[in-house]
Amino acid sequence: MPMHPVLIAGQWRAAKSSGTFQAENPATGEKLPGEFPISTWADCDAALDAAAGAACILRTLPPEQIANFLTRFAERIEARKSELVEIAHAETALPKSPRLADVELPRTTGQLRQAAAAALEGSWAMPTIDAKLNIRSTLAAIGPVLIFGPNNFPFAYNGVAGGDFAAAIAAGNPVIAKAHPCHPNTSRLLAEEAIAAVRETDLPPAAVQMIYNLAPEDGLRLVTDRRLGAVGFTGSRAAGLKLKAAADAVGKPFYAELSSLNPVVILPGALAERGAKIVEEFTGSCLMASGQFCTSPGLMILFAGGAAEQFIAGVKAKLENVTPGTLLSAGVARSLAASVKMLQAAGAELVTGGSPLLGNRFENTLLRVSGKKFLAAPEKLQTEAFGNASLFVLARDEAEVKAILDHLEGNLTGGFYSDTAGSDDAIYARLAPLLRTRVGRFLNDKMPTGVAVSAAMNHGGPFPATGHPGFTAVGIPASLRRFAALHCYDNVRPSRLPAALRDKNPNGKMWRLIDGNWSHEDISA
Amino acid sequence: MPMHPVLIAGQWRAAKSSGTFQAENPATGEKLPGEFPISTWADCDAALDAAAGAACILRTLPPEQIANFLTRFAERIEARKSELVEIAHAETALPKSPRLADVELPRTTGQLRQAAAAALEGSWAMPTIDAKLNIRSTLAAIGPVLIFGPNNFPFAYNGVAGGDFAAAIAAGNPVIAKAHPCHPNTSRLLAEEAIAAVRETDLPPAAVQMIYNLAPEDGLRLVTDRRLGAVGFTGSRAAGLKLKAAADAVGKPFYAELSSLNPVVILPGALAERGAKIVEEFTGSCLMASGQFCTSPGLMILFAGGAAEQFIAGVKAKLENVTPGTLLSAGVARSLAASVKMLQAAGAELVTGGSPLLGNRFENTLLRVSGKKFLAAPEKLQTEAFGNASLFVLARDEAEVKAILDHLEGNLTGGFYSDTAGSDDAIYARLAPLLRTRVGRFLNDKMPTGVAVSAAMNHGGPFPATGHPGFTAVGIPASLRRFAALHCYDNVRPSRLPAALRDKNPNGKMWRLIDGNWSHEDISA
């Protein structure tokens, strides 16, 4: 079987590899055709050199050209949609429709188009001008961005086509994508379209590069390399924290999305008012994509009592009535089983499920634990069980809920269900501030799955959900600002300023902060 | 001698200390009156507990109250100006006038007032509203901020009154200040005024706390504490990197200002056109405050030849004609001597100076090295010599300048001098991009000292100048955004939203990004 080449410096070239791997169909366990290389440092080094050169060229290109690339790439993905959906389905077992074809692929191309619009308008960089002192600053491309894509979104978070990719390119940076080894064929197809769009729009050939896999030690070396500007990582906490430590030691911005339980508190009034409806909402959310979303509701907090028992019984019945879906890989299935065991060892009891099934599936699983037991081992009981499993914590009273909230780690999301008549309002007012500071996106009366690509979205949160609570991975223009450095110009001659900082607004549409006011105007002499 | 108390939870209370220290008059070497405690973990723990409580209260206060505090604090500093200037002069040997009384103190109160205005207006938090999806987000207080102030600005960067302090408070956070041990009396006076202003404006008592010193291991523990929101550090690279590593490991935002050489390239045309004028500008800048500014020009890059030799002779004459100033401390004097020795050991030659003088002074020092030698040991020859010493690199040709720029570490500032007739324009165009990406603030025809408190300022830069190239320590509103987390509200009921995110613009002056447009408007139903 011939080995697939890697994409370096605009060429599909034979990898300098230390080994190979194959993708696997998670539904059947069969190896999928195609052998992929595990790149050695030689490939990384070549990609870094090429990316450094591309970064210099990208800085000089007009925004239109970058926008054109993003748009053409989106169009090319759409043109190859059916093949992409087939291959992604084979590699991930995610349903072809609606998930891959009707939700994730349109979301991916939508992100690319939003990024194109942001690059074209230029407001994302927040050009700021002090006209009197002639000091002017703007965010600017940070340099080559290395992107590690996760297993759970083969299109929308793919290192070579997803949200981080779109943001990094729109901010003017070349990307080195490290494909996820669970879906190399999907990544290959996307990279083929990316590099074709690069050629069509005359970007520097190394604007988009991709390798399939590498040894952990080369990953650690890569994230610290002087030629690299920043890193985007979505994946497991264990792998992410090792890479983050290496990057941090040399001050390399490392944007990580690591783990999240997405705690939801159901207040007593809501349970009494619409318990059955919330059963539907919860089970719909937690089983979506077999629970393999970063925002899956993994931790529910309830007030112990009859209403909670009824709610649990409703959820149990529902979970037992839905056929468990295939998980993304044998690794995910193993890890889910291990996490459920850890939760049990820490004091949680199984309500339903808890066992592996044939074909990389796992029983829909619900665990429960008392507030008291949770507080005895809060760290272990916050083990993420990535997949179709959730833990309910049953608190004795408000004080116990407060203590539980106080022991929560940082999460991407968190929220409250409360009744519509106002009987929960007082307790909400006391509890909400405790959860608010521990999450990025805070919800009312809504399950956390479903991350809209909106300018107001925060798909981020306090550590260990991410590495810094001020940044979001989803939402344009904010996601672009992760891949930028602040460039200030002091007394620089007008002709030498970047277009965004000259007196004339370069396109009449760019928002600039001029002497304290956001404006589309030119600066008058 | 009685030991000075520390400021914890609104009280001046006896420290739980492991030892004591005294300040020293750097000009005379005499110990100054007053014994100060080295706090143990017990003090840190008490301060953290109190700060966590204060953070919860501060989040609920109207912006007016925070603005009032900052303004009252500024007024109180002004009322105690002469005493502050006397004590700061005794502890730092910085000139009373103009430096302390006419430059640094007004800058400090100016920063506090700008921060008050920013808190009041609220635009710093960039409220962003997607009206259609009802997703709304804003930056919000991150939690207690620990601030390590440096030795070189007893007022303007003081942990209990300086730029980081003003930014952290204006963003709604309590501050735990760790005073610099070189000026504890100055810090004590400032803290007295701060806590008096806290009482006058009814902030929570632990909004401002201060300890004087602590053991290194307690510093490492402090920056990782769960109760802490973020850290601001200005100081030495060695100490800063240790604290940063500890904070990074637990995902605690750590904003550091560590070191900078502030490279300046003098192009041939500029040297020919106005060499004598640039001699004046350079010596004025590098001797300002005896070179003890973060933006002091420590590395000049010149094209070797007759004009460069004439320039060096001019600088030498000037440096030898100015009486060296007293350095901030015996430690600074020792460290400067050691750095100059390290530069010599790495291949630099002394042009003038190089020896310690009585009274914590050091000869005005100029070193030189060829481009070739610099490139043989670029890391060692970028040793920061904090104080009145600079290194000139004499490059053979443009290619060598390119290689030098390519080996530069990250710096706060960097710039070019070029001629006014245009003869340097071509070479500028080729070289400028190489320096641009390695600095935060990029200058033309101007020395780097003098950091204006402007919205367009960037007092930041790539590692190791700071820990992240996207943030600035000076310049409002941007400096506030360091001490904030991104808070998103998804489907949250209107009455439960923070004022900044409700349909009605809370003060009619706050800039909000509503559906892609920056606006002062309300959202119409």
mmCIF file of N, CA and C in Angstrom, chain A residues 59 126 128 130 133 135 137 142 226 244 248 250-251 253 255 406-408 418-419 425 428 436-438 440-446 452 454-456 458 463 468-469 471 485-493 496 511 516-518, chain B residues 59 126 128 130 133 135 137 226 244 248 250-251 253 255 406-408 418-419 425 428 436-438 440-446 452 454-456 458 463 468-469 471 485-493 496 511 516-518:
data_model
loop_
_atom_site.group_PDB
_atom_site.id
_atom_site.type_symbol
_atom_site.label_atom_id
_atom_site.label_comp_id
_atom_site.label_asym_id
_atom_site.label_seq_id
_atom_site.Cartn_x
_atom_site.Cartn_y
_atom_site.Cartn_z
ATOM 1 N N ARG A 59 1.810 38.927 5.192
ATOM 2 C CA ARG A 59 1.710 40.254 5.814
ATOM 3 C C ARG A 59 1.579 41.375 4.791
ATOM 4 N N MET A 126 -9.049 45.978 15.572
ATOM 5 C CA MET A 126 -9.235 47.104 16.475
ATOM 6 C C MET A 126 -8.164 48.196 16.309
ATOM 7 N N THR A 128 -6.421 51.475 16.539
ATOM 8 C CA THR A 128 -6.630 52.489 17.570
ATOM 9 C C THR A 128 -5.659 53.631 17.315
ATOM 10 N N ASP A 130 -4.324 57.552 18.274
ATOM 11 C CA ASP A 130 -4.243 58.767 19.066
ATOM 12 C C ASP A 130 -3.693 59.827 18.119
ATOM 13 N N LEU A 133 -1.069 62.599 19.565
ATOM 14 C CA LEU A 133 0.286 62.129 19.857
ATOM 15 C C LEU A 133 0.903 61.367 18.688
ATOM 16 N N ILE A 135 0.335 58.305 17.870
ATOM 17 C CA ILE A 135 0.611 56.923 18.240
ATOM 18 C C ILE A 135 -0.565 56.107 17.714
ATOM 19 N N SER A 137 -2.024 52.006 16.882
ATOM 20 C CA SER A 137 -1.771 50.584 17.101
ATOM 21 C C SER A 137 -2.872 49.746 16.485
ATOM 22 N N ILE A 142 0.340 37.127 13.894
ATOM 23 C CA ILE A 142 1.295 36.730 14.931
ATOM 24 C C ILE A 142 2.389 35.829 14.387
ATOM 25 N N ARG A 226 10.975 28.663 17.557
ATOM 26 C CA ARG A 226 11.114 30.098 17.335
ATOM 27 C C ARG A 226 10.342 30.591 16.108
ATOM 28 N N LYS A 244 0.915 22.568 26.374
ATOM 29 C CA LYS A 244 0.794 23.928 26.918
ATOM 30 C C LYS A 244 2.002 24.280 27.775
ATOM 31 N N ASP A 248 4.219 27.430 27.023
ATOM 32 C CA ASP A 248 4.274 28.487 28.028
ATOM 33 C C ASP A 248 5.712 28.839 28.416
ATOM 34 N N VAL A 250 8.259 29.067 26.784
ATOM 35 C CA VAL A 250 8.923 29.991 25.869
ATOM 36 C C VAL A 250 7.975 31.111 25.437
ATOM 37 N N GLY A 251 6.908 31.305 26.219
ATOM 38 C CA GLY A 251 6.009 32.432 25.971
ATOM 39 C C GLY A 251 5.270 32.357 24.648
ATOM 40 N N PRO A 253 1.984 31.851 22.692
ATOM 41 C CA PRO A 253 0.548 31.783 22.954
ATOM 42 C C PRO A 253 -0.026 30.428 22.538
ATOM 43 N N TYR A 255 -3.549 28.412 22.658
ATOM 44 C CA TYR A 255 -4.987 28.479 22.881
ATOM 45 C C TYR A 255 -5.532 27.065 22.893
ATOM 46 N N ASP A 406 -18.966 26.071 44.409
ATOM 47 C CA ASP A 406 -17.686 26.628 44.833
ATOM 48 C C ASP A 406 -16.519 25.690 44.530
ATOM 49 N N HIS A 407 -16.812 24.403 44.376
ATOM 50 C CA HIS A 407 -15.742 23.447 44.087
ATOM 51 C C HIS A 407 -15.614 23.124 42.603
ATOM 52 N N LEU A 408 -16.412 23.763 41.773
ATOM 53 C CA LEU A 408 -16.335 23.458 40.339
ATOM 54 C C LEU A 408 -15.055 23.994 39.730
ATOM 55 N N SER A 418 -34.904 27.659 35.672
ATOM 56 C CA SER A 418 -35.750 28.186 36.740
ATOM 57 C C SER A 418 -37.184 28.295 36.222
ATOM 58 N N ASP A 419 -38.113 28.406 37.114
ATOM 59 C CA ASP A 419 -39.515 28.416 36.685
ATOM 60 C C ASP A 419 -39.882 29.767 36.084
ATOM 61 N N ASP A 425 -36.676 32.745 41.598
ATOM 62 C CA ASP A 425 -35.866 33.950 41.385
ATOM 63 C C ASP A 425 -34.915 34.257 42.542
ATOM 64 N N TYR A 428 -32.094 31.727 42.617
ATOM 65 C CA TYR A 428 -31.268 32.005 41.436
ATOM 66 C C TYR A 428 -30.308 33.161 41.728
ATOM 67 N N ARG A 436 -21.452 31.787 37.622
ATOM 68 C CA ARG A 436 -21.092 32.742 36.568
ATOM 69 C C ARG A 436 -19.575 32.823 36.372
ATOM 70 N N THR A 437 -18.832 32.940 37.469
ATOM 71 C CA THR A 437 -17.385 33.157 37.347
ATOM 72 C C THR A 437 -16.632 31.884 36.965
ATOM 73 N N ARG A 438 -17.326 30.746 36.959
ATOM 74 C CA ARG A 438 -16.629 29.486 36.668
ATOM 75 C C ARG A 438 -16.863 28.986 35.250
ATOM 76 N N GLY A 440 -17.555 30.077 30.817
ATOM 77 C CA GLY A 440 -17.469 31.095 29.771
ATOM 78 C C GLY A 440 -18.847 31.542 29.313
ATOM 79 N N ARG A 441 -19.673 30.570 28.904
ATOM 80 C CA ARG A 441 -21.030 30.891 28.438
ATOM 81 C C ARG A 441 -22.022 30.438 29.495
ATOM 82 N N PHE A 442 -22.884 31.360 29.870
ATOM 83 C CA PHE A 442 -23.807 31.142 30.977
ATOM 84 C C PHE A 442 -25.222 31.126 30.414
ATOM 85 N N LEU A 443 -25.969 30.055 30.707
ATOM 86 C CA LEU A 443 -27.273 29.870 30.059
ATOM 87 C C LEU A 443 -28.431 29.920 31.041
ATOM 88 N N ASN A 444 -29.565 30.282 30.535
ATOM 89 C CA ASN A 444 -30.845 30.183 31.242
ATOM 90 C C ASN A 444 -31.755 29.275 30.439
ATOM 91 N N ASP A 445 -32.334 28.281 31.132
ATOM 92 C CA ASP A 445 -33.450 27.521 30.568
ATOM 93 C C ASP A 445 -33.135 26.895 29.215
ATOM 94 N N LYS A 446 -31.924 26.387 29.110
ATOM 95 C CA LYS A 446 -31.474 25.907 27.807
ATOM 96 C C LYS A 446 -30.296 24.969 28.060
ATOM 97 N N ALA A 452 -23.568 28.554 18.617
ATOM 98 C CA ALA A 452 -23.807 29.413 17.455
ATOM 99 C C ALA A 452 -22.523 30.151 17.077
ATOM 100 N N SER A 454 -21.516 33.158 16.433
ATOM 101 C CA SER A 454 -22.014 34.521 16.592
ATOM 102 C C SER A 454 -20.898 35.388 17.156
ATOM 103 N N ALA A 455 -20.937 36.666 16.816
ATOM 104 C CA ALA A 455 -19.929 37.592 17.351
ATOM 105 C C ALA A 455 -19.983 37.650 18.872
ATOM 106 N N ALA A 456 -21.126 37.334 19.445
ATOM 107 C CA ALA A 456 -21.293 37.406 20.897
ATOM 108 C C ALA A 456 -21.033 36.067 21.587
ATOM 109 N N ASN A 458 -19.143 32.990 23.326
ATOM 110 C CA ASN A 458 -17.890 32.638 23.971
ATOM 111 C C ASN A 458 -17.811 31.130 24.050
ATOM 112 N N PHE A 463 -9.685 28.118 33.132
ATOM 113 C CA PHE A 463 -8.901 26.891 33.233
ATOM 114 C C PHE A 463 -9.604 25.898 34.161
ATOM 115 N N HIS A 468 -6.889 30.307 29.031
ATOM 116 C CA HIS A 468 -7.010 31.735 29.353
ATOM 117 C C HIS A 468 -8.476 32.130 29.213
ATOM 118 N N PRO A 469 -9.057 32.766 30.251
ATOM 119 C CA PRO A 469 -10.501 33.011 30.207
ATOM 120 C C PRO A 469 -10.924 34.204 29.363
ATOM 121 N N PHE A 471 -10.405 34.566 25.996
ATOM 122 C CA PHE A 471 -10.448 34.307 24.555
ATOM 123 C C PHE A 471 -11.522 33.290 24.201
ATOM 124 N N ALA A 485 -0.725 39.781 17.350
ATOM 125 C CA ALA A 485 0.111 40.521 18.297
ATOM 126 C C ALA A 485 -0.275 41.996 18.181
ATOM 127 N N LEU A 486 -0.083 42.713 19.268
ATOM 128 C CA LEU A 486 -0.415 44.138 19.255
ATOM 129 C C LEU A 486 0.779 44.915 18.697
ATOM 130 N N HIS A 487 0.552 45.589 17.581
ATOM 131 C CA HIS A 487 1.612 46.356 16.928
ATOM 132 C C HIS A 487 1.335 47.848 17.072
ATOM 133 N N CYS A 488 2.229 48.532 17.747
ATOM 134 C CA CYS A 488 2.091 49.968 17.942
ATOM 135 C C CYS A 488 3.093 50.706 17.065
ATOM 136 N N TYR A 489 2.651 51.833 16.532
ATOM 137 C CA TYR A 489 3.508 52.672 15.680
ATOM 138 C C TYR A 489 3.619 54.040 16.319
ATOM 139 N N ASP A 490 4.834 54.430 16.673
ATOM 140 C CA ASP A 490 5.052 55.677 17.386
ATOM 141 C C ASP A 490 5.873 56.602 16.494
ATOM 142 N N ASN A 491 5.240 57.675 16.044
ATOM 143 C CA ASN A 491 5.929 58.659 15.209
ATOM 144 C C ASN A 491 6.352 58.102 13.852
ATOM 145 N N VAL A 492 5.698 57.040 13.418
ATOM 146 C CA VAL A 492 6.081 56.418 12.151
ATOM 147 C C VAL A 492 5.532 57.253 10.997
ATOM 148 N N ARG A 493 6.355 57.412 9.975
ATOM 149 C CA ARG A 493 5.972 58.273 8.843
ATOM 150 C C ARG A 493 4.726 57.713 8.149
ATOM 151 N N ARG A 496 4.654 54.866 5.708
ATOM 152 C CA ARG A 496 5.166 53.580 6.207
ATOM 153 C C ARG A 496 4.169 52.872 7.113
ATOM 154 N N TRP A 511 -14.083 49.633 11.320
ATOM 155 C CA TRP A 511 -14.252 50.363 12.578
ATOM 156 C C TRP A 511 -12.884 50.630 13.190
ATOM 157 N N GLY A 516 -10.821 57.811 21.126
ATOM 158 C CA GLY A 516 -11.872 57.375 22.052
ATOM 159 C C GLY A 516 -13.213 57.056 21.429
ATOM 160 N N ASN A 517 -13.352 57.299 20.127
ATOM 161 C CA ASN A 517 -14.632 57.012 19.471
ATOM 162 C C ASN A 517 -14.469 55.999 18.348
ATOM 163 N N TRP A 518 -15.324 54.993 18.336
ATOM 164 C CA TRP A 518 -15.332 54.045 17.221
ATOM 165 C C TRP A 518 -15.929 54.740 16.008
ATOM 166 N N ARG B 59 -18.137 43.100 42.243
ATOM 167 C CA ARG B 59 -18.911 42.782 41.030
ATOM 168 C C ARG B 59 -20.302 43.400 41.039
ATOM 169 N N MET B 126 -16.001 46.006 26.053
ATOM 170 C CA MET B 126 -16.450 45.602 24.725
ATOM 171 C C MET B 126 -17.726 44.759 24.754
ATOM 172 N N THR B 128 -20.815 43.019 23.622
ATOM 173 C CA THR B 128 -21.095 42.577 22.257
ATOM 174 C C THR B 128 -22.434 41.846 22.255
ATOM 175 N N ASP B 130 -25.586 40.013 20.076
ATOM 176 C CA ASP B 130 -26.229 39.453 18.902
ATOM 177 C C ASP B 130 -27.722 39.467 19.223
ATOM 178 N N LEU B 133 -30.042 36.352 17.977
ATOM 179 C CA LEU B 133 -29.888 35.083 18.695
ATOM 180 C C LEU B 133 -29.993 35.262 20.209
ATOM 181 N N ILE B 135 -27.689 36.336 22.193
ATOM 182 C CA ILE B 135 -26.428 35.962 22.844
ATOM 183 C C ILE B 135 -25.687 37.269 23.082
ATOM 184 N N SER B 137 -22.287 39.165 25.214
ATOM 185 C CA SER B 137 -21.080 38.898 25.985
ATOM 186 C C SER B 137 -20.364 40.190 26.337
ATOM 187 N N ARG B 226 -6.161 29.163 44.055
ATOM 188 C CA ARG B 226 -7.483 29.090 43.443
ATOM 189 C C ARG B 226 -8.283 30.385 43.622
ATOM 190 N N LYS B 244 5.931 32.929 36.570
ATOM 191 C CA LYS B 244 5.108 32.651 35.380
ATOM 192 C C LYS B 244 4.901 31.151 35.187
ATOM 193 N N ASP B 248 1.310 29.571 35.046
ATOM 194 C CA ASP B 248 0.906 28.921 33.791
ATOM 195 C C ASP B 248 0.419 27.496 34.036
ATOM 196 N N VAL B 250 -1.268 26.265 36.255
ATOM 197 C CA VAL B 250 -2.667 26.180 36.686
ATOM 198 C C VAL B 250 -3.549 27.150 35.895
ATOM 199 N N GLY B 251 -3.047 27.588 34.735
ATOM 200 C CA GLY B 251 -3.853 28.419 33.845
ATOM 201 C C GLY B 251 -4.225 29.772 34.429
ATOM 202 N N PRO B 253 -3.842 33.616 34.449
ATOM 203 C CA PRO B 253 -3.262 34.661 33.591
ATOM 204 C C PRO B 253 -2.172 35.436 34.329
ATOM 205 N N TYR B 255 0.517 38.390 33.671
ATOM 206 C CA TYR B 255 0.963 39.459 32.777
ATOM 207 C C TYR B 255 2.293 39.977 33.287
ATOM 208 N N ASP B 406 17.223 39.217 12.763
ATOM 209 C CA ASP B 406 16.606 37.899 12.782
ATOM 210 C C ASP B 406 16.928 37.132 14.070
ATOM 211 N N HIS B 407 17.980 37.524 14.748
ATOM 212 C CA HIS B 407 18.356 36.849 16.000
ATOM 213 C C HIS B 407 17.862 37.583 17.240
ATOM 214 N N LEU B 408 17.154 38.683 17.061
ATOM 215 C CA LEU B 408 16.701 39.434 18.237
ATOM 216 C C LEU B 408 15.599 38.677 18.973
ATOM 217 N N SER B 418 16.048 57.211 10.031
ATOM 218 C CA SER B 418 16.354 57.286 8.605
ATOM 219 C C SER B 418 16.401 58.753 8.189
ATOM 220 N N ASP B 419 17.000 59.030 7.062
ATOM 221 C CA ASP B 419 17.167 60.434 6.670
ATOM 222 C C ASP B 419 15.848 61.009 6.143
ATOM 223 N N ASP B 425 15.158 55.137 2.337
ATOM 224 C CA ASP B 425 13.836 54.518 2.213
ATOM 225 C C ASP B 425 13.883 53.077 1.710
ATOM 226 N N TYR B 428 15.241 50.837 4.431
ATOM 227 C CA TYR B 428 14.216 50.783 5.486
ATOM 228 C C TYR B 428 13.127 49.772 5.113
ATOM 229 N N ARG B 436 9.869 44.790 12.970
ATOM 230 C CA ARG B 436 8.466 45.030 13.336
ATOM 231 C C ARG B 436 7.886 43.867 14.170
ATOM 232 N N THR B 437 8.129 42.637 13.716
ATOM 233 C CA THR B 437 7.487 41.496 14.383
ATOM 234 C C THR B 437 8.159 41.133 15.707
ATOM 235 N N ARG B 438 9.283 41.763 16.009
ATOM 236 C CA ARG B 438 9.998 41.406 17.245
ATOM 237 C C ARG B 438 9.797 42.422 18.361
ATOM 238 N N GLY B 440 6.926 45.419 20.404
ATOM 239 C CA GLY B 440 5.557 45.873 20.599
ATOM 240 C C GLY B 440 5.334 47.252 19.998
ATOM 241 N N ARG B 441 6.176 48.203 20.406
ATOM 242 C CA ARG B 441 6.057 49.575 19.886
ATOM 243 C C ARG B 441 7.207 49.819 18.937
ATOM 244 N N PHE B 442 6.868 50.299 17.756
ATOM 245 C CA PHE B 442 7.836 50.452 16.676
ATOM 246 C C PHE B 442 7.966 51.945 16.374
ATOM 247 N N LEU B 443 9.206 52.441 16.419
ATOM 248 C CA LEU B 443 9.405 53.896 16.322
ATOM 249 C C LEU B 443 10.149 54.303 15.069
ATOM 250 N N ASN B 444 9.900 55.511 14.677
ATOM 251 C CA ASN B 444 10.683 56.178 13.626
ATOM 252 C C ASN B 444 11.310 57.428 14.214
ATOM 253 N N ASP B 445 12.629 57.576 14.009
ATOM 254 C CA ASP B 445 13.303 58.857 14.260
ATOM 255 C C ASP B 445 13.089 59.367 15.681
ATOM 256 N N LYS B 446 13.116 58.459 16.635
ATOM 257 C CA LYS B 446 12.776 58.816 17.994
ATOM 258 C C LYS B 446 13.351 57.746 18.900
ATOM 259 N N ALA B 452 3.945 57.249 26.592
ATOM 260 C CA ALA B 452 2.740 58.051 26.783
ATOM 261 C C ALA B 452 1.586 57.159 27.246
ATOM 262 N N SER B 454 -1.496 56.531 26.515
ATOM 263 C CA SER B 454 -2.420 56.794 25.409
ATOM 264 C C SER B 454 -3.170 55.509 25.094
ATOM 265 N N ALA B 455 -4.400 55.659 24.596
ATOM 266 C CA ALA B 455 -5.181 54.480 24.209
ATOM 267 C C ALA B 455 -4.481 53.688 23.120
ATOM 268 N N ALA B 456 -3.617 54.340 22.361
ATOM 269 C CA ALA B 456 -2.941 53.666 21.257
ATOM 270 C C ALA B 456 -1.567 53.128 21.650
ATOM 271 N N ASN B 458 1.324 50.754 23.083
ATOM 272 C CA ASN B 458 1.584 49.370 23.456
ATOM 273 C C ASN B 458 2.848 49.327 24.281
ATOM 274 N N PHE B 463 7.511 37.686 23.776
ATOM 275 C CA PHE B 463 8.367 37.050 24.763
ATOM 276 C C PHE B 463 9.827 37.170 24.357
ATOM 277 N N HIS B 468 2.940 37.538 26.693
ATOM 278 C CA HIS B 468 1.950 37.383 25.620
ATOM 279 C C HIS B 468 1.959 38.661 24.790
ATOM 280 N N PRO B 469 2.088 38.539 23.454
ATOM 281 C CA PRO B 469 2.267 39.750 22.637
ATOM 282 C C PRO B 469 0.979 40.505 22.334
ATOM 283 N N PHE B 471 -1.104 41.920 24.670
ATOM 284 C CA PHE B 471 -1.563 42.773 25.770
ATOM 285 C C PHE B 471 -0.589 43.908 26.039
ATOM 286 N N ALA B 485 -12.271 38.437 32.328
ATOM 287 C CA ALA B 485 -12.657 37.179 31.683
ATOM 288 C C ALA B 485 -13.823 37.484 30.750
ATOM 289 N N LEU B 486 -13.953 36.686 29.698
ATOM 290 C CA LEU B 486 -15.054 36.896 28.756
ATOM 291 C C LEU B 486 -16.293 36.170 29.285
ATOM 292 N N HIS B 487 -17.342 36.929 29.559
ATOM 293 C CA HIS B 487 -18.588 36.387 30.088
ATOM 294 C C HIS B 487 -19.669 36.463 29.024
ATOM 295 N N CYS B 488 -20.158 35.305 28.615
ATOM 296 C CA CYS B 488 -21.212 35.250 27.611
ATOM 297 C C CYS B 488 -22.525 34.869 28.291
ATOM 298 N N TYR B 489 -23.604 35.459 27.819
ATOM 299 C CA TYR B 489 -24.943 35.177 28.333
ATOM 300 C C TYR B 489 -25.799 34.668 27.182
ATOM 301 N N ASP B 490 -26.282 33.455 27.321
ATOM 302 C CA ASP B 490 -27.033 32.818 26.241
ATOM 303 C C ASP B 490 -28.464 32.586 26.735
ATOM 304 N N ASN B 491 -29.378 33.293 26.141
ATOM 305 C CA ASN B 491 -30.798 33.129 26.482
ATOM 306 C C ASN B 491 -31.113 33.565 27.914
ATOM 307 N N VAL B 492 -30.257 34.401 28.481
ATOM 308 C CA VAL B 492 -30.472 34.820 29.873
ATOM 309 C C VAL B 492 -31.570 35.874 29.924
ATOM 310 N N ARG B 493 -32.434 35.764 30.932
ATOM 311 C CA ARG B 493 -33.589 36.650 31.021
ATOM 312 C C ARG B 493 -33.129 38.104 31.203
ATOM 313 N N ARG B 496 -31.917 39.653 34.415
ATOM 314 C CA ARG B 496 -30.748 39.016 35.031
ATOM 315 C C ARG B 496 -29.442 39.372 34.326
ATOM 316 N N TRP B 511 -19.721 52.352 24.439
ATOM 317 C CA TRP B 511 -19.674 51.761 23.101
ATOM 318 C C TRP B 511 -19.974 50.284 23.217
ATOM 319 N N GLY B 516 -22.632 43.803 14.866
ATOM 320 C CA GLY B 516 -21.540 44.191 13.970
ATOM 321 C C GLY B 516 -21.223 45.668 13.919
ATOM 322 N N ASN B 517 -22.016 46.489 14.594
ATOM 323 C CA ASN B 517 -21.740 47.931 14.576
ATOM 324 C C ASN B 517 -21.479 48.470 15.979
ATOM 325 N N TRP B 518 -20.439 49.242 16.126
ATOM 326 C CA TRP B 518 -20.182 49.913 17.397
ATOM 327 C C TRP B 518 -21.186 51.048 17.552
#
